[in-house]
PDB file of C-alpha atoms in Angstrom:
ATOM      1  CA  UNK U   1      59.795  66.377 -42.353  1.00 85.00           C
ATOM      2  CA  UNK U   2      61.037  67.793 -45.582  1.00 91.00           C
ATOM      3  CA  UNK U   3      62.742  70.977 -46.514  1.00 95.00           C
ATOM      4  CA  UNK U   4      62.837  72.305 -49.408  1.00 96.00           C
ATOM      5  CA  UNK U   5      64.944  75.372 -51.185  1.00 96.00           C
ATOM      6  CA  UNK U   6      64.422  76.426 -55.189  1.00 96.00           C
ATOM      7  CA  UNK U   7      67.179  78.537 -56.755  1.00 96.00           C
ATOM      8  CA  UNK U   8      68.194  79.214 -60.066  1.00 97.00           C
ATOM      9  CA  UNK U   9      65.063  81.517 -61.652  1.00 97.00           C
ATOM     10  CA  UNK U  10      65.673  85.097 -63.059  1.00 97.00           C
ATOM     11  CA  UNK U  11      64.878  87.140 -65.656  1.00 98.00           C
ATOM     12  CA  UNK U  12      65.726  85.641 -68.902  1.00 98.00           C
ATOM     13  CA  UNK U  13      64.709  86.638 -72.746  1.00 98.00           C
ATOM     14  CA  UNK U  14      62.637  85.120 -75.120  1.00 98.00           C
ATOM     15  CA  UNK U  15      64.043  81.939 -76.439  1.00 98.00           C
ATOM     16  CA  UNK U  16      66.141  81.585 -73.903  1.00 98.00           C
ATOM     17  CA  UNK U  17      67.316  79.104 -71.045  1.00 98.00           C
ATOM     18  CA  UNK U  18      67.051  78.619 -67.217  1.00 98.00           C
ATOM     19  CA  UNK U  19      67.894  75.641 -64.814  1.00 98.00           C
ATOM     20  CA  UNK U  20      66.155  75.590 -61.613  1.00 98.00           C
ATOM     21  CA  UNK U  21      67.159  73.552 -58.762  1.00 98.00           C
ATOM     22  CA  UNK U  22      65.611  72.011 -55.407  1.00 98.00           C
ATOM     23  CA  UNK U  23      67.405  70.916 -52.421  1.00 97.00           C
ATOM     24  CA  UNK U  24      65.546  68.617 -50.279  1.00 96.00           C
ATOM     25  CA  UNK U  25      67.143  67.752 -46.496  1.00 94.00           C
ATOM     26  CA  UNK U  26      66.750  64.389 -45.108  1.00 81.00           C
ATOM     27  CA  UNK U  27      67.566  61.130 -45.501  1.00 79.00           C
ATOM     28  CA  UNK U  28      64.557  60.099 -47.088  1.00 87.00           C
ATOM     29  CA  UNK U  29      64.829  61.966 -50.405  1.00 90.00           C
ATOM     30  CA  UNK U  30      65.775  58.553 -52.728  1.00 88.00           C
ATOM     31  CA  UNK U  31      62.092  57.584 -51.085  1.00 90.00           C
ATOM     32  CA  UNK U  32      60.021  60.652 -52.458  1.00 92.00           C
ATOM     33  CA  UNK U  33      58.698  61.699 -55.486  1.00 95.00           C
ATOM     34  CA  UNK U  34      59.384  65.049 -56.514  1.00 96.00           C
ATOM     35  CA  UNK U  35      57.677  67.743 -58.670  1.00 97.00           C
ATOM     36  CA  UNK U  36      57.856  71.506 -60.417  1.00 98.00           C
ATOM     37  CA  UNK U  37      54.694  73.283 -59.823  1.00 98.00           C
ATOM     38  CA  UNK U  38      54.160  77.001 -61.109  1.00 98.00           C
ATOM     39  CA  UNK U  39      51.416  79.860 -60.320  1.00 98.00           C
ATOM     40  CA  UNK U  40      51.364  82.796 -62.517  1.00 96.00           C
ATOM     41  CA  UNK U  41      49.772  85.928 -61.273  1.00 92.00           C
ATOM     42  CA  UNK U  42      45.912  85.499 -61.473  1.00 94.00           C
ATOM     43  CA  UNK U  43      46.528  81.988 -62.237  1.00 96.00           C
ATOM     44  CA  UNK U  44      46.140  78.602 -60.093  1.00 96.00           C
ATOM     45  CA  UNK U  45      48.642  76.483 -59.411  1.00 96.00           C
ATOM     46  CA  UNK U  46      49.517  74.416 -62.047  1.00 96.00           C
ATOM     47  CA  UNK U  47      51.641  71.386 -62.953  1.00 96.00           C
ATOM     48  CA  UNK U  48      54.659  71.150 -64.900  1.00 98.00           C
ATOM     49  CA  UNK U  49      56.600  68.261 -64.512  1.00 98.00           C
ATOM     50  CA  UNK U  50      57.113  65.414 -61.928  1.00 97.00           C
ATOM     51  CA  UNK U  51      59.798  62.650 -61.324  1.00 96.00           C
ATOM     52  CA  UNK U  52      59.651  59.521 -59.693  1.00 95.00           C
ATOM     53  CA  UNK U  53      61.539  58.402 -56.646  1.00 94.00           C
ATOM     54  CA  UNK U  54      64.277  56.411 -59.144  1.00 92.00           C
ATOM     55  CA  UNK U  55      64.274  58.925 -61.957  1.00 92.00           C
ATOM     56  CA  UNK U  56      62.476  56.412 -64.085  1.00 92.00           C
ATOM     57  CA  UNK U  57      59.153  58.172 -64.909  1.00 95.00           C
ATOM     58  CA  UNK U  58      58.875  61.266 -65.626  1.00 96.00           C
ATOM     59  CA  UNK U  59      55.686  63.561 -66.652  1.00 96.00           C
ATOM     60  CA  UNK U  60      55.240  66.621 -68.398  1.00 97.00           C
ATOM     61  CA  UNK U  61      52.376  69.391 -69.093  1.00 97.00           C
ATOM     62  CA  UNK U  62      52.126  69.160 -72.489  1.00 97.00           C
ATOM     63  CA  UNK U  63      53.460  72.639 -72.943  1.00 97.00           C
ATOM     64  CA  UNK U  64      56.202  72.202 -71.596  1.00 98.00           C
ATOM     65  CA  UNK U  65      57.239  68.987 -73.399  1.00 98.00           C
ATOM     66  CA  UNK U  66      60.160  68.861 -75.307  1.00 98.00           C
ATOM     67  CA  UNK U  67      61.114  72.007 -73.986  1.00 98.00           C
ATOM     68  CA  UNK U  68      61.762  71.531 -70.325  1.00 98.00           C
ATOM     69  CA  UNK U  69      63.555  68.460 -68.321  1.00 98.00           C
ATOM     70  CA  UNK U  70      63.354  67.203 -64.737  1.00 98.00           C
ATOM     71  CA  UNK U  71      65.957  64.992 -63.304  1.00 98.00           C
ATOM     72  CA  UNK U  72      66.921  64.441 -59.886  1.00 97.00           C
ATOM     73  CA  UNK U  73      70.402  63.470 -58.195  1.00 96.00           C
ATOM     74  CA  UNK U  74      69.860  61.120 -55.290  1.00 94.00           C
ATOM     75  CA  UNK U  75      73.468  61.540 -54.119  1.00 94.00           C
ATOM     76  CA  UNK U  76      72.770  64.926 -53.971  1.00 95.00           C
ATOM     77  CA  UNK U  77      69.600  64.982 -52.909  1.00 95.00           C
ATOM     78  CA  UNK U  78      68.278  67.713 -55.596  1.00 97.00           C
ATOM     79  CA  UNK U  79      66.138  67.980 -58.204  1.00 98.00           C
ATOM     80  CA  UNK U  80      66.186  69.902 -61.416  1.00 98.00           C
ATOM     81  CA  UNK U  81      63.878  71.268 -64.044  1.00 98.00           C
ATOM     82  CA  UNK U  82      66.395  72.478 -67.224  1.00 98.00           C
ATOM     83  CA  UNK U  83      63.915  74.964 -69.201  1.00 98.00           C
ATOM     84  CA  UNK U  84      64.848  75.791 -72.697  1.00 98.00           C
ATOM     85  CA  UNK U  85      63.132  77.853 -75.423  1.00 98.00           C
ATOM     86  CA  UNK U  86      61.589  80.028 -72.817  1.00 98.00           C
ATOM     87  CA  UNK U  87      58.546  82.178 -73.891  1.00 97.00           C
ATOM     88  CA  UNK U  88      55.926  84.753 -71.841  1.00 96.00           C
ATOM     89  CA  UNK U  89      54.013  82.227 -71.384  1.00 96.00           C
ATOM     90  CA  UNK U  90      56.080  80.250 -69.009  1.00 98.00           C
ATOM     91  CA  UNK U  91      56.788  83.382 -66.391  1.00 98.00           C
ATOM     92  CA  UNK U  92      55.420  82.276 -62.729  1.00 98.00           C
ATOM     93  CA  UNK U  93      57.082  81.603 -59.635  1.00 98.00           C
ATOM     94  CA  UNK U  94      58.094  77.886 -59.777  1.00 98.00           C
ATOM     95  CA  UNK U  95      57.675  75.818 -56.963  1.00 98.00           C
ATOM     96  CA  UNK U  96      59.375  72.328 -55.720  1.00 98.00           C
ATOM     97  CA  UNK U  97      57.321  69.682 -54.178  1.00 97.00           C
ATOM     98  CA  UNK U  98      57.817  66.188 -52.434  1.00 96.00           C
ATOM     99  CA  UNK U  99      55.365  63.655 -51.855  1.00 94.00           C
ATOM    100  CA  UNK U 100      55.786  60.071 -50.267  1.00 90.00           C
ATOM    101  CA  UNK U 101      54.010  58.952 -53.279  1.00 87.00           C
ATOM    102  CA  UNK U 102      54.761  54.982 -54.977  1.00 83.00           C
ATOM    103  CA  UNK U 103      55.020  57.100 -58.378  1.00 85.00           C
ATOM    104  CA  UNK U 104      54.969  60.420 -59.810  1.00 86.00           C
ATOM    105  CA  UNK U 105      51.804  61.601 -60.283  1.00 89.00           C
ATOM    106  CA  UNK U 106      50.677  65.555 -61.288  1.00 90.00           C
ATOM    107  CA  UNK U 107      47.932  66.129 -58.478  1.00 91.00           C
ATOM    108  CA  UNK U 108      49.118  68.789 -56.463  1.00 90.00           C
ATOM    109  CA  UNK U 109      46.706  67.874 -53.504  1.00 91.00           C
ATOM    110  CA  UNK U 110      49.025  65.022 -53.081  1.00 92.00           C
ATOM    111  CA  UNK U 111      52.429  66.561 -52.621  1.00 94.00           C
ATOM    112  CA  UNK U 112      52.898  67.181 -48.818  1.00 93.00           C
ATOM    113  CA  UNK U 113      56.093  69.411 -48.612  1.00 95.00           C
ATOM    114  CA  UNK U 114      56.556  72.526 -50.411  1.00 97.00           C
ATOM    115  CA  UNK U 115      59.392  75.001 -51.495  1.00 97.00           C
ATOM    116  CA  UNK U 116      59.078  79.073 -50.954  1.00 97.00           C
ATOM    117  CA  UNK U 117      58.867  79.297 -54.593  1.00 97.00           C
ATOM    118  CA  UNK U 118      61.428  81.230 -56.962  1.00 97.00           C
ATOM    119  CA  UNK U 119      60.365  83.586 -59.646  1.00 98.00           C
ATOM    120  CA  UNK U 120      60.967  83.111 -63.616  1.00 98.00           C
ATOM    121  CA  UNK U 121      60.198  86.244 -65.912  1.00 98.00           C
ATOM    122  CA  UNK U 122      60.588  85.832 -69.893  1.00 98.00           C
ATOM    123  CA  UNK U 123      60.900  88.949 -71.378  1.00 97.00           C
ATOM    124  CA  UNK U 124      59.477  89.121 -75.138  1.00 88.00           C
TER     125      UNK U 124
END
């Protein structure tokens, strides 16, 4: 069993910048892969970036690319997704998920533990 806990969204203004962060409990967390998932309202579920158990592969939705950054700390057992150049587009509540997956991979149906989701507004 995995828990996960999100922190780190707001309100924040056009342009601007947000880290979120996801601490897993366990000792297995250097063993899953991790992902950002977001859901704005009247929206599914959709991906945004995952991270493989090392921190060697790493995906992105290709809106988000070269904009936003997931990296994990195994000591630490969290996970991060930095967000820069923030627009309207990108306000949804943001959720963590683990999977005991051999690589990261984007399909949500895969992922079997999930945060409670935190909230990110961008203001225009």
């Amino acid at each position: 069993q995995v828990q996960l806990v999100e922190s780190g969204g707001g309100l924040v203004q056009a342009g601007g910048s947000l880290r979120l962060s996801c601490a897993a409990s366990g000792r297995t967390f250097s063993r899953i892969s991790m992902g950002w998932f977001r859901q704005a309202p009247g929206k599914e579920r959709e991906f945004v970036a995952v991270i493989s158990r090392s921190g060697g592969s790493t995906y992105y939705l290709d809106s988000v690319k070269g904009r936003f950054t997931i990296s994990r700390d195994n000591a630490k057992n969290t996970v991060y997704l930095q967000m820069n150049s923030l627009n309207a587009e990108d306000t949804a509540v943001y959720y963590c998920a683990a999977g005991r997956l051999p690589t990261a991979v984007a399909a949500s149906s895969l992922y079997d533990y999930w945060g409670q989701g935190t909230q990110v507004t961008v203001s225009s």
